[in-house]
PDB file of C-alpha atoms in Angstrom:
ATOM      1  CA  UNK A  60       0.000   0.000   0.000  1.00 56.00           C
ATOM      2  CA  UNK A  61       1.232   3.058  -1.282  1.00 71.00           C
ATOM      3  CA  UNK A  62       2.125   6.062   1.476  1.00 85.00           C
ATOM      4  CA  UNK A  63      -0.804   8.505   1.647  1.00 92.00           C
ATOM      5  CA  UNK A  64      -0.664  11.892   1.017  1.00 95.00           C
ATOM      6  CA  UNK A  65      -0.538  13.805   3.921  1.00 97.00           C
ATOM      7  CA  UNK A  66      -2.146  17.906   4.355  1.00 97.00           C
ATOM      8  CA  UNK A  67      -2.281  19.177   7.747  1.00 98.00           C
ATOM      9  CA  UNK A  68      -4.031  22.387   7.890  1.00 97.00           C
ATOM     10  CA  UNK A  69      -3.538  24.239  10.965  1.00 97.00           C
ATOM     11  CA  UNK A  70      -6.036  27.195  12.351  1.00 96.00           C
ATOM     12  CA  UNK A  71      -5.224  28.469  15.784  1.00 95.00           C
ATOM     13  CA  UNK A  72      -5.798  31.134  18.232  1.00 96.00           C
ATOM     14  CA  UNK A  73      -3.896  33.236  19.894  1.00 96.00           C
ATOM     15  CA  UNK A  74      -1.531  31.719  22.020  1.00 96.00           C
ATOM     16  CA  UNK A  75      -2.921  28.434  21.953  1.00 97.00           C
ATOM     17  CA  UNK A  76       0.229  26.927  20.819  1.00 96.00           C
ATOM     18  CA  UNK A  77      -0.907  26.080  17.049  1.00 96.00           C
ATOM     19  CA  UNK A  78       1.983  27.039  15.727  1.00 95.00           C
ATOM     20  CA  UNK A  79       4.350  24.638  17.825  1.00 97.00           C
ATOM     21  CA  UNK A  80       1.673  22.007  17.566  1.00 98.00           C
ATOM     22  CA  UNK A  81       2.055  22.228  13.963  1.00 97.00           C
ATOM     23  CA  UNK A  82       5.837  21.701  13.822  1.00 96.00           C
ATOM     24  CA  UNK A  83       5.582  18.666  16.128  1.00 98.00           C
ATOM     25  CA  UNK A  84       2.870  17.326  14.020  1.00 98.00           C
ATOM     26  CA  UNK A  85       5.300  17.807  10.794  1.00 97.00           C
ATOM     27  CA  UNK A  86       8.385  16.273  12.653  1.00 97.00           C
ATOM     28  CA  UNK A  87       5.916  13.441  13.809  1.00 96.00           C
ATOM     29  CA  UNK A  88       5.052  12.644  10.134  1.00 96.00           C
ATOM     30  CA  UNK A  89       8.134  13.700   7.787  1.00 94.00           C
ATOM     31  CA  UNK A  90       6.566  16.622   6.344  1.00 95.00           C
ATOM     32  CA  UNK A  91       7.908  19.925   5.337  1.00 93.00           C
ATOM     33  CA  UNK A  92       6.593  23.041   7.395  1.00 94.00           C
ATOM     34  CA  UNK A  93       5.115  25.982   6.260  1.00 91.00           C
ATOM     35  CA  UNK A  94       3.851  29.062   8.264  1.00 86.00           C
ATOM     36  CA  UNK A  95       5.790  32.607   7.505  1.00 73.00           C
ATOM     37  CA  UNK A  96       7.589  29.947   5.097  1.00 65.00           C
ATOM     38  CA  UNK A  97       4.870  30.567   2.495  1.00 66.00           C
ATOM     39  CA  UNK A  98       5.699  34.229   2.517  1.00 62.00           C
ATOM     40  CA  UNK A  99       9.594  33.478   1.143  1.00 64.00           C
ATOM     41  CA  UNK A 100       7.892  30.800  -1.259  1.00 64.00           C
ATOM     42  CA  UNK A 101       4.993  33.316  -2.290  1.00 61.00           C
ATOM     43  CA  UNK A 102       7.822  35.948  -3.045  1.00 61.00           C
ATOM     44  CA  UNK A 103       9.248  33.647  -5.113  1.00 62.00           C
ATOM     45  CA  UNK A 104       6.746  32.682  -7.233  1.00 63.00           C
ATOM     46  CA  UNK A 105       5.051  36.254  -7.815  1.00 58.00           C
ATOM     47  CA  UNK A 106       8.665  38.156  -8.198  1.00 57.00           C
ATOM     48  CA  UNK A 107       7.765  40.453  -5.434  1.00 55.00           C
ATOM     49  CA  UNK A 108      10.068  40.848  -2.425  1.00 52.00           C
ATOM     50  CA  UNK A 109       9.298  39.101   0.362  1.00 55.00           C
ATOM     51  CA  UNK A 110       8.464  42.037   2.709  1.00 59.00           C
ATOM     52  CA  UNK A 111       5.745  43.002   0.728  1.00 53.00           C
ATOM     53  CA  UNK A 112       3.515  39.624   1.893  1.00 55.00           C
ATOM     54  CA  UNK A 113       5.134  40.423   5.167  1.00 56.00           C
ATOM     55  CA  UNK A 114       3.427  43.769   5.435  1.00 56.00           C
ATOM     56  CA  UNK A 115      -0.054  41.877   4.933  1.00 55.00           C
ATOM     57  CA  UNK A 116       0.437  38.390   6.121  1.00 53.00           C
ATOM     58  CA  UNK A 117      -2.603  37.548   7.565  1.00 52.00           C
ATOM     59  CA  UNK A 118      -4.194  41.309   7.661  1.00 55.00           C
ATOM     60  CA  UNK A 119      -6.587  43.571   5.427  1.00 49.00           C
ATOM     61  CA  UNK A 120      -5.891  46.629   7.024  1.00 47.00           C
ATOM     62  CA  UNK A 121      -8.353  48.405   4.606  1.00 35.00           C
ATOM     63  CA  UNK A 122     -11.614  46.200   5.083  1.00 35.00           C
ATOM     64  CA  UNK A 123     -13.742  48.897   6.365  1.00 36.00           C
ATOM     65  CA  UNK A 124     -13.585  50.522   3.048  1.00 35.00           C
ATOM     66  CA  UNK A 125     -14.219  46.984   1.412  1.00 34.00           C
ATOM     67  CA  UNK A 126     -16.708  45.688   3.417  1.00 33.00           C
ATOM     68  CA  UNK A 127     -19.579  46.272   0.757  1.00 34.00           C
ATOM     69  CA  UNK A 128     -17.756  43.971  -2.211  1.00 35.00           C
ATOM     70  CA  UNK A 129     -19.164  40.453  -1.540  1.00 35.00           C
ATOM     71  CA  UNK A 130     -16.502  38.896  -3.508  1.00 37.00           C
ATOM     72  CA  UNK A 131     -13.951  35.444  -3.338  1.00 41.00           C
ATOM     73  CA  UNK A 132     -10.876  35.455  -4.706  1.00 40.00           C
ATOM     74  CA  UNK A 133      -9.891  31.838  -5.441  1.00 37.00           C
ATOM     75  CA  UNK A 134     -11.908  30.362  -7.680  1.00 39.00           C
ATOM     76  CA  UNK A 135     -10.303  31.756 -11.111  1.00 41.00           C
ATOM     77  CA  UNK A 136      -6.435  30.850 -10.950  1.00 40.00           C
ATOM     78  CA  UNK A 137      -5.651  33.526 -13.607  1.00 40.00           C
ATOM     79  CA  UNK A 138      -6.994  36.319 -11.452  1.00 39.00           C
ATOM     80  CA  UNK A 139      -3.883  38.617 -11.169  1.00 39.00           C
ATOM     81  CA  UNK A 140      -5.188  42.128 -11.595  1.00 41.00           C
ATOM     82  CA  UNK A 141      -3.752  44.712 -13.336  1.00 41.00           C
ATOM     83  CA  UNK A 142      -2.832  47.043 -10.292  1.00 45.00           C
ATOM     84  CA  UNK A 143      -1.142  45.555  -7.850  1.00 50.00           C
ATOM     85  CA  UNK A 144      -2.886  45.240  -4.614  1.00 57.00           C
ATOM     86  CA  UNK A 145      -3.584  43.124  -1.413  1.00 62.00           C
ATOM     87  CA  UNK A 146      -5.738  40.775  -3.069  1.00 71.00           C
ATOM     88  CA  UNK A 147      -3.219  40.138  -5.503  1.00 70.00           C
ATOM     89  CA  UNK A 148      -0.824  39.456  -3.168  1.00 74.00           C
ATOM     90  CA  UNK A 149      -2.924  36.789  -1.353  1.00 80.00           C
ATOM     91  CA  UNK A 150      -3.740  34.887  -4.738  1.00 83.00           C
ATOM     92  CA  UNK A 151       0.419  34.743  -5.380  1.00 81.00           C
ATOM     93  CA  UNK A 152       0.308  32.873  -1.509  1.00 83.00           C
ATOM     94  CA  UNK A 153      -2.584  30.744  -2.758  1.00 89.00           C
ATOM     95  CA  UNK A 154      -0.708  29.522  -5.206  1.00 87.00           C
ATOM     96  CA  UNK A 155       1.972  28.638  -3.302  1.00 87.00           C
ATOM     97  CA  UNK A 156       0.076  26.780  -0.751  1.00 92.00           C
ATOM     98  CA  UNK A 157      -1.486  24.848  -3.529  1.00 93.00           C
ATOM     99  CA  UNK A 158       1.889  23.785  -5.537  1.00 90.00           C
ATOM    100  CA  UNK A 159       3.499  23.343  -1.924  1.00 91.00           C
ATOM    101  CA  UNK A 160       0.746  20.692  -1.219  1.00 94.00           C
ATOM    102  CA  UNK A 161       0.894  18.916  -4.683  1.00 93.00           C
ATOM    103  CA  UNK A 162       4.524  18.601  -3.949  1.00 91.00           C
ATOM    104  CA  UNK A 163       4.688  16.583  -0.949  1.00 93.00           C
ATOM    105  CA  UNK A 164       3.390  16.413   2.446  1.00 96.00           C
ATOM    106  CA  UNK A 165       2.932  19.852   4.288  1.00 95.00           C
ATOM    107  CA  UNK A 166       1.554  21.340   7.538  1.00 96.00           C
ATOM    108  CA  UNK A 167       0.429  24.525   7.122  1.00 95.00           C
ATOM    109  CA  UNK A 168       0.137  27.450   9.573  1.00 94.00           C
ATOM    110  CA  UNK A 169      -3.297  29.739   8.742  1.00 91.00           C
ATOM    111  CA  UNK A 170      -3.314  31.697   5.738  1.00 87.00           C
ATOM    112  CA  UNK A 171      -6.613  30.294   4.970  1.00 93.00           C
ATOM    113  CA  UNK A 172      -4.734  27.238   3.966  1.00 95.00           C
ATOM    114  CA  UNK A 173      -7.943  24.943   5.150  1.00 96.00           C
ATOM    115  CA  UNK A 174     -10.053  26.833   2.220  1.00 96.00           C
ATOM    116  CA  UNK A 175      -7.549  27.024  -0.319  1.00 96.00           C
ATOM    117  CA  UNK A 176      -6.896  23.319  -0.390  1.00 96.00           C
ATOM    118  CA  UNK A 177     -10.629  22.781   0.671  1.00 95.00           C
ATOM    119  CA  UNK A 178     -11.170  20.112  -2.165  1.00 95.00           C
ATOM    120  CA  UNK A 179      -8.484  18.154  -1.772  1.00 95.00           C
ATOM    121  CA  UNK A 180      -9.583  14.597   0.254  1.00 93.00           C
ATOM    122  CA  UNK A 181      -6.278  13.863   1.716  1.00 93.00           C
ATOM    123  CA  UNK A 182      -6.068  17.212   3.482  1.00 96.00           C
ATOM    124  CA  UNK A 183      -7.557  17.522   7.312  1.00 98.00           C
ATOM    125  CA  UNK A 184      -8.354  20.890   9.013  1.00 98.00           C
ATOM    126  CA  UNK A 185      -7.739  21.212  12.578  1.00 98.00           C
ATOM    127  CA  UNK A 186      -8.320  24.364  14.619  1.00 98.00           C
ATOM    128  CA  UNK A 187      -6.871  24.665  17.628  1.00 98.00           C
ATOM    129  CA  UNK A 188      -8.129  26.543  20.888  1.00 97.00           C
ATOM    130  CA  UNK A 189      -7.265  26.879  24.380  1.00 97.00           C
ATOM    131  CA  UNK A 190      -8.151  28.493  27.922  1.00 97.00           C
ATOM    132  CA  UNK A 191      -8.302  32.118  27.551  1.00 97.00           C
ATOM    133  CA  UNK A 192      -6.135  32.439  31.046  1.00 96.00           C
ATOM    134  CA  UNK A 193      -3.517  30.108  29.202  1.00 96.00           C
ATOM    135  CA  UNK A 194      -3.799  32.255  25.811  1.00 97.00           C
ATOM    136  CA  UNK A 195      -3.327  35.615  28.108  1.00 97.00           C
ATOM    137  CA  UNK A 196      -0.197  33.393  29.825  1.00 96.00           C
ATOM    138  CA  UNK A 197       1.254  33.218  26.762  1.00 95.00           C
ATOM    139  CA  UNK A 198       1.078  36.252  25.382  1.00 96.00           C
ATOM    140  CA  UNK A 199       2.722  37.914  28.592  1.00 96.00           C
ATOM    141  CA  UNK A 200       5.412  36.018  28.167  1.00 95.00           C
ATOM    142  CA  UNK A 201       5.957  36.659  24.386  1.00 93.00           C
ATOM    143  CA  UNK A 202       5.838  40.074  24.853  1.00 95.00           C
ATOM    144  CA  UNK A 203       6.672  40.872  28.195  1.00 95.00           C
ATOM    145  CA  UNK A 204       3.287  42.695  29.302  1.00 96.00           C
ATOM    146  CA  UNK A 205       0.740  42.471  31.369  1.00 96.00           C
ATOM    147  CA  UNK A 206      -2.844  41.140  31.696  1.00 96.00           C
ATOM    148  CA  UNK A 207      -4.329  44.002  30.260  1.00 96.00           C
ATOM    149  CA  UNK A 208      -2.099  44.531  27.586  1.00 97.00           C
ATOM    150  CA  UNK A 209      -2.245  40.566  26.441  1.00 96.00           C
ATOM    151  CA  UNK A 210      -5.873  40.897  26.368  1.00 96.00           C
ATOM    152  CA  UNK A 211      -5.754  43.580  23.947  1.00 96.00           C
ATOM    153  CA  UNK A 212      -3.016  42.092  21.780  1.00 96.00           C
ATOM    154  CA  UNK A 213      -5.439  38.853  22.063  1.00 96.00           C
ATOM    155  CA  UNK A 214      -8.510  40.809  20.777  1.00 95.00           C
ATOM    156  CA  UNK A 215      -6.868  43.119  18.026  1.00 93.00           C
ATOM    157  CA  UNK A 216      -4.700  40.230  16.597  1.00 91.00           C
ATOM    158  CA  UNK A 217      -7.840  37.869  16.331  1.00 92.00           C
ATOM    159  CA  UNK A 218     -10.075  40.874  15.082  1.00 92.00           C
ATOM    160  CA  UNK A 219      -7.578  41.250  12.015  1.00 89.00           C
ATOM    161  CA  UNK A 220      -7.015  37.398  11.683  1.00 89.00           C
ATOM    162  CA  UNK A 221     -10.794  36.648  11.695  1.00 92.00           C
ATOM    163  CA  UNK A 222     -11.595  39.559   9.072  1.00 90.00           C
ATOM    164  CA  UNK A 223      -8.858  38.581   7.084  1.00 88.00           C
ATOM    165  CA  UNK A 224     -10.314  34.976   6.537  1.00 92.00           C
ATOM    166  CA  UNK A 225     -13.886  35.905   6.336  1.00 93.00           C
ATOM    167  CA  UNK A 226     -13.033  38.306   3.936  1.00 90.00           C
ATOM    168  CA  UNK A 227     -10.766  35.562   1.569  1.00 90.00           C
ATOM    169  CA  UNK A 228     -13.173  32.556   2.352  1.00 93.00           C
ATOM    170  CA  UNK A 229     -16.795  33.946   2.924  1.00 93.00           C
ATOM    171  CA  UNK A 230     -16.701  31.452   5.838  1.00 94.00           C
ATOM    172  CA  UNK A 231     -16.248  32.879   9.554  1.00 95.00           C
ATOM    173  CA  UNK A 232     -13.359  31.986  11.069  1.00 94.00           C
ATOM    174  CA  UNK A 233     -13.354  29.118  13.886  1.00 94.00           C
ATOM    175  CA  UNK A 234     -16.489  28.107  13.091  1.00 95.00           C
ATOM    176  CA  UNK A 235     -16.348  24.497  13.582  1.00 95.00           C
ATOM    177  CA  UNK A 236     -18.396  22.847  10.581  1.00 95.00           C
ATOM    178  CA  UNK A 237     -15.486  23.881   8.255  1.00 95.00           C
ATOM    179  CA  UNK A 238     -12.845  22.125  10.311  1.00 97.00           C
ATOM    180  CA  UNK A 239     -12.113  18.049  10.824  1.00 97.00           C
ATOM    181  CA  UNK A 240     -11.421  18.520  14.444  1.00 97.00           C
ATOM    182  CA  UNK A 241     -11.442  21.296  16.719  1.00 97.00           C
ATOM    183  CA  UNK A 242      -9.468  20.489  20.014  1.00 98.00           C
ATOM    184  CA  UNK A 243      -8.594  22.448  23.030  1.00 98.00           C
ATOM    185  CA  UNK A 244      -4.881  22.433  24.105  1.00 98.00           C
ATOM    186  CA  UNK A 245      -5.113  23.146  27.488  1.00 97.00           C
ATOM    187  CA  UNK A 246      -5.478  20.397  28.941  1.00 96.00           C
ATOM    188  CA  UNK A 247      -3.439  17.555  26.961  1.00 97.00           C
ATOM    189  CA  UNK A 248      -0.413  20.039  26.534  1.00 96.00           C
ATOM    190  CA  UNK A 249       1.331  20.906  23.425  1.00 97.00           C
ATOM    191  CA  UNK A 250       3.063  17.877  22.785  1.00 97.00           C
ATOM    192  CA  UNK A 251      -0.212  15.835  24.353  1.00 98.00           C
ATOM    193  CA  UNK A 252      -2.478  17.521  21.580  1.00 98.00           C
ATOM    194  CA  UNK A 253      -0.440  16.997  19.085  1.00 98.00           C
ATOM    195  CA  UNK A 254      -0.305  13.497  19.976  1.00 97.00           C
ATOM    196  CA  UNK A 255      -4.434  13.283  20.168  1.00 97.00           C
ATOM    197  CA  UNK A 256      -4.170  15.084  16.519  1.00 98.00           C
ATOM    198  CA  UNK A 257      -1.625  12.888  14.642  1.00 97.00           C
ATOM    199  CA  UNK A 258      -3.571   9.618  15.977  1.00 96.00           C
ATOM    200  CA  UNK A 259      -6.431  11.015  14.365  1.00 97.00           C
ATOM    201  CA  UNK A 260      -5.002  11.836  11.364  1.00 97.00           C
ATOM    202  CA  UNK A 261      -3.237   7.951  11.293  1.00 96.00           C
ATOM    203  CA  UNK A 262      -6.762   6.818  11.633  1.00 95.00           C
ATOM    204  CA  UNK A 263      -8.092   8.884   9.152  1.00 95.00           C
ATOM    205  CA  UNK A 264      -6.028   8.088   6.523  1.00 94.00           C
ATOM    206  CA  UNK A 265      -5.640   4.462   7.514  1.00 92.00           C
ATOM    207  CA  UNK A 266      -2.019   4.359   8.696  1.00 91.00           C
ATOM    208  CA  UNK A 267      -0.621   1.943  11.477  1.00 89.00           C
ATOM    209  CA  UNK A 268      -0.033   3.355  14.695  1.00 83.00           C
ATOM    210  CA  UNK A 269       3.563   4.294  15.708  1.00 75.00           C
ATOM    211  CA  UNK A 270       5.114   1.844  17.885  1.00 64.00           C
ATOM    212  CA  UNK A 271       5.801   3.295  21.313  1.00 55.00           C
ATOM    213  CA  UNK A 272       9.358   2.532  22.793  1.00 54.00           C
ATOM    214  CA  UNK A 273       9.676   1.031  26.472  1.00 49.00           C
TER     215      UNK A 273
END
């Protein structure tokens, strides 16, 4: 039996841990890891420097003034408009994501990764929570602040996060019916939910179990 193809789609909140998560998950199974990654490989393939996709990873800083366009992005592969914009920019990362995952197997980090590879079978979609007095935790220590200021971070990250993806997917971000699991990290630990997730993902796509050492 042939090895299966393996997508791991990660969404996450705010110091949940999704991002470490995802690189156990992609030392667990062999693949290659992609999370500010895709901005070097979306550079690449569009020509533009890198700190352009930087700039806008993961933020449409200009929504208000868009709000009233209804309009997705990814279903034409040839849409590269004329003047260079934002949107244009996030079709260059699609693309990436997409010849990333036809390539081998791949974790990937947000960047609406979960709808851009949405038909593919092999891919799962996880979206990882946690404890909002672990997420505040977390924050304090990455930035060296207090409650009040980890809250904030918490709220205007996720506000630009969430209204990025709504506004690239049509789909509201979190919302579990567009995800395979949704877990909480809190209380298995990092390394203990990304355990729970790869066993799913082994049963899913109908791979043995790894053998535990004594």
């Amino acid at each position: 039996m042939a090895d299966p193809h393996i997508i791991i789609n990660i969404g996450r909140q705010l110091g949940s841990g999704g991002r470490v998560i995802g690189r156990l998950l992609s030392e667990e199974f062999g693949c290659l890891f992609y999370d500010k990654e895709l901005l070097n490989l979306a550079a690449k393939e569009s020509g533009f420097s890198e700190q352009f996709f930087a700039q806008n990873d993961e933020h449409k800083r200009f929504f208000k003034s868009l709000f009233h366009l209804h309009a997705q992005h990814l279903g034409d592969n040839n849409f590269y408009p004329n003047n260079f914009s934002q949107e244009s920019l996030f079709q260059f990362q699609a693309d990436a994501i997409r010849k990333a995952a036809s390539s081998g197997n791949c974790v990937f980090v947000g960047r609406c990764a979960d709808y851009i590879l949405r038909d593919l079978p092999e891919a799962i979609s996880v979206f990882i929570t946690a404890d909002m007095s672990y997420r505040v935790d977390q924050v304090r220590k990455r930035h060296g602040c207090d409650e009040e200021a980890a809250l904030k971070i918490i709220h205007d990250k996720e506000g630009s996060r969430s209204s990025y993806y709504s506004y690239y997917t049509g789909r509201k971000w979190g919302d579990s019916q567009f995800y395979d699991l949704c877990v909480n990290s809190t209380p298995l630990g990092l390394e203990g939910t990304a355990r729970l997730i790869a066993h799913y993902v082994r049963v899913r796509l109908g791979m043995p179990e790894k053998e535990v050492k004594e």
